[in-house]
mmCIF file of C-alpha atoms in Angstrom:
data_model
loop_
_atom_site.group_PDB
_atom_site.id
_atom_site.type_symbol
_atom_site.label_atom_id
_atom_site.label_comp_id
_atom_site.label_asym_id
_atom_site.label_seq_id
_atom_site.Cartn_x
_atom_site.Cartn_y
_atom_site.Cartn_z
ATOM 1 C CA MET V 1 153.051 77.333 31.412
ATOM 2 C CA ASN V 2 154.705 73.947 31.137
ATOM 3 C CA VAL V 3 155.734 72.388 34.475
ATOM 4 C CA LEU V 4 157.751 69.216 35.044
ATOM 5 C CA PHE V 5 157.044 67.328 38.283
ATOM 6 C CA ILE V 6 159.658 64.718 39.209
ATOM 7 C CA GLU V 7 157.996 62.628 41.908
ATOM 8 C CA ASP V 8 157.796 58.876 42.478
ATOM 9 C CA ASP V 9 154.397 58.900 44.216
ATOM 10 C CA ARG V 10 151.513 58.801 41.733
ATOM 11 C CA MET V 11 148.995 60.323 44.170
ATOM 12 C CA ASN V 12 151.261 63.305 44.877
ATOM 13 C CA ARG V 13 151.611 63.862 41.131
ATOM 14 C CA ARG V 14 147.850 63.737 40.697
ATOM 15 C CA VAL V 15 147.192 66.244 43.484
ATOM 16 C CA VAL V 16 149.680 68.731 42.039
ATOM 17 C CA ARG V 17 148.348 68.163 38.509
ATOM 18 C CA ASP V 18 144.851 69.041 39.718
ATOM 19 C CA MET V 19 146.191 72.241 41.304
ATOM 20 C CA LEU V 20 148.062 73.241 38.160
ATOM 21 C CA ASP V 21 144.986 72.507 36.028
ATOM 22 C CA VAL V 22 143.121 75.175 38.019
ATOM 23 C CA ALA V 23 145.784 77.697 36.972
ATOM 24 C CA GLY V 24 145.699 76.563 33.336
ATOM 25 C CA ALA V 25 149.230 75.147 33.475
ATOM 26 C CA SER V 26 150.224 71.890 31.822
ATOM 27 C CA MET V 27 152.239 69.318 33.753
ATOM 28 C CA THR V 28 154.576 66.638 32.519
ATOM 29 C CA GLU V 29 155.291 63.819 34.971
ATOM 30 C CA ALA V 30 158.461 61.875 35.666
ATOM 31 C CA GLU V 31 158.384 59.029 38.169
ATOM 32 C CA ASP V 32 162.127 59.226 38.847
ATOM 33 C CA ALA V 33 165.037 61.622 38.485
ATOM 34 C CA GLU V 34 166.604 59.848 35.521
ATOM 35 C CA ARG V 35 163.376 60.183 33.518
ATOM 36 C CA GLY V 36 163.070 63.814 34.623
ATOM 37 C CA LEU V 37 166.561 64.631 33.389
ATOM 38 C CA ALA V 38 165.761 62.991 30.042
ATOM 39 C CA LEU V 39 162.611 65.114 29.743
ATOM 40 C CA ILE V 40 164.620 68.271 30.450
ATOM 41 C CA ASP V 41 166.924 67.253 27.582
ATOM 42 C CA ALA V 42 163.909 66.915 25.279
ATOM 43 C CA GLN V 43 161.719 69.933 26.065
ATOM 44 C CA ASP V 44 161.523 73.322 27.685
ATOM 45 C CA PHE V 45 159.843 73.821 31.063
ATOM 46 C CA GLN V 46 159.108 77.067 32.849
ATOM 47 C CA VAL V 47 159.324 75.387 36.281
ATOM 48 C CA VAL V 48 160.588 72.053 37.626
ATOM 49 C CA LEU V 49 159.046 70.637 40.791
ATOM 50 C CA ILE V 50 161.111 67.860 42.348
ATOM 51 C CA ASP V 51 160.853 65.487 45.290
ATOM 52 C CA LEU V 52 164.001 64.680 47.235
ATOM 53 C CA ARG V 53 163.522 61.020 48.098
ATOM 54 C CA MET V 54 163.053 58.775 45.108
ATOM 55 C CA PRO V 55 164.367 55.393 44.048
ATOM 56 C CA GLY V 56 167.676 55.674 42.240
ATOM 57 C CA MET V 57 168.977 59.218 41.989
ATOM 58 C CA ASP V 58 167.798 61.543 44.764
ATOM 59 C CA GLY V 59 166.458 65.048 44.191
ATOM 60 C CA ILE V 60 169.559 66.899 45.402
ATOM 61 C CA THR V 61 171.738 65.004 42.923
ATOM 62 C CA ALA V 62 169.224 65.654 40.133
ATOM 63 C CA ILE V 63 169.191 69.389 40.928
ATOM 64 C CA ARG V 64 172.987 69.440 40.688
ATOM 65 C CA HIS V 65 172.804 67.692 37.300
ATOM 66 C CA ILE V 66 170.312 70.273 36.036
ATOM 67 C CA ARG V 67 172.404 73.205 37.264
ATOM 68 C CA ALA V 68 175.578 71.712 35.743
ATOM 69 C CA ARG V 69 174.130 72.006 32.243
ATOM 70 C CA GLY V 70 175.758 74.664 30.121
ATOM 71 C CA ASP V 71 172.531 75.837 28.516
ATOM 72 C CA ALA V 72 169.322 77.711 29.310
ATOM 73 C CA ARG V 73 167.595 74.511 30.431
ATOM 74 C CA GLY V 74 170.085 74.366 33.284
ATOM 75 C CA GLN V 75 168.696 77.668 34.585
ATOM 76 C CA VAL V 76 165.070 76.530 34.837
ATOM 77 C CA PRO V 77 163.491 77.512 38.175
ATOM 78 C CA ILE V 78 163.406 74.533 40.560
ATOM 79 C CA ILE V 79 161.029 74.088 43.479
ATOM 80 C CA VAL V 80 161.707 71.226 45.880
ATOM 81 C CA VAL V 81 158.516 69.526 47.076
ATOM 82 C CA THR V 82 159.304 67.371 50.101
ATOM 83 C CA ALA V 83 158.024 65.804 53.286
ATOM 84 C CA ASP V 84 161.536 65.936 54.776
ATOM 85 C CA THR V 85 161.714 68.317 57.746
ATOM 86 C CA ALA V 86 165.432 68.146 58.537
ATOM 87 C CA VAL V 87 166.692 71.365 60.107
ATOM 88 C CA ASP V 88 169.278 71.999 57.396
ATOM 89 C CA LEU V 89 167.109 70.854 54.494
ATOM 90 C CA ARG V 90 166.326 74.264 53.011
ATOM 91 C CA ALA V 91 170.002 75.270 53.064
ATOM 92 C CA ARG V 92 171.060 71.991 51.410
ATOM 93 C CA CYS V 93 168.464 72.426 48.659
ATOM 94 C CA ILE V 94 169.407 76.054 47.984
ATOM 95 C CA ASP V 95 173.124 75.131 47.995
ATOM 96 C CA ALA V 96 172.386 72.451 45.380
ATOM 97 C CA GLY V 97 170.657 75.035 43.175
ATOM 98 C CA ALA V 98 166.965 74.950 44.115
ATOM 99 C CA ASP V 99 165.075 78.235 44.056
ATOM 100 C CA GLU V 100 162.357 77.358 46.587
ATOM 101 C CA VAL V 101 161.396 74.600 49.005
ATOM 102 C CA ILE V 102 157.793 73.720 49.893
ATOM 103 C CA PHE V 103 156.513 70.960 52.098
ATOM 104 C CA LYS V 104 154.030 68.115 51.698
ATOM 105 C CA PRO V 105 151.164 67.923 51.890
ATOM 106 C CA VAL V 106 151.211 70.638 49.264
ATOM 107 C CA ALA V 107 148.618 73.379 49.608
ATOM 108 C CA MET V 108 147.543 75.224 46.470
ATOM 109 C CA ASP V 109 148.417 78.656 47.878
ATOM 110 C CA GLN V 110 151.836 77.405 48.981
ATOM 111 C CA LEU V 111 152.575 76.059 45.490
ATOM 112 C CA PHE V 112 151.314 79.130 43.656
ATOM 113 C CA ASP V 113 153.121 81.521 46.021
ATOM 114 C CA ALA V 114 156.441 79.713 45.452
ATOM 115 C CA MET V 115 155.910 79.659 41.686
ATOM 116 C CA GLY V 116 154.956 83.333 41.673
ATOM 117 C CA ARG V 117 158.058 84.350 43.617
ATOM 118 C CA ILE V 118 160.496 82.634 41.300
ATOM 119 C CA LEU V 119 158.716 83.589 38.093
ATOM 120 C CA ALA V 120 158.667 87.253 39.178
ATOM 121 C CA ARG V 121 162.454 87.446 39.376
ATOM 122 C CA ASP V 122 164.197 89.326 36.647
ATOM 123 C CA ALA V 123 167.350 88.122 34.893
ATOM 124 C CA GLY V 124 169.467 89.440 37.762
ATOM 125 C CA GLY V 125 167.655 87.299 40.300
ATOM 126 C CA MET V 126 165.894 90.233 41.931
ATOM 127 C CA ILE V 127 162.224 90.209 42.849
ATOM 128 C CA VAL V 128 160.389 92.680 40.608
#
């Protein structure tokens, strides 16, 4: 499995990389949304993990850019990884096109549960 993590904090990227290594997944890193979008143009990912607050383009805007694509890469599952605890956060992320929202600090079971839920969906969006 190839995962893209768009996150400006190097330590957060390292922690998630270590978790994904345990599962045998590979992770590509992007330190900002613009770089993440360029990577999505260049390669296929099975899952995109994205922070919301980054310098430059924020995560919500990046999610909208991904979903606006007219190709299969625009349908990649997206999991928001955030420390933001705003009451309406989950709804805003889902409205933008995210599939799941998990909170920092990320726990391995939380990450793997979210990935499992979205990867288990069939083409119709139903949980199998």
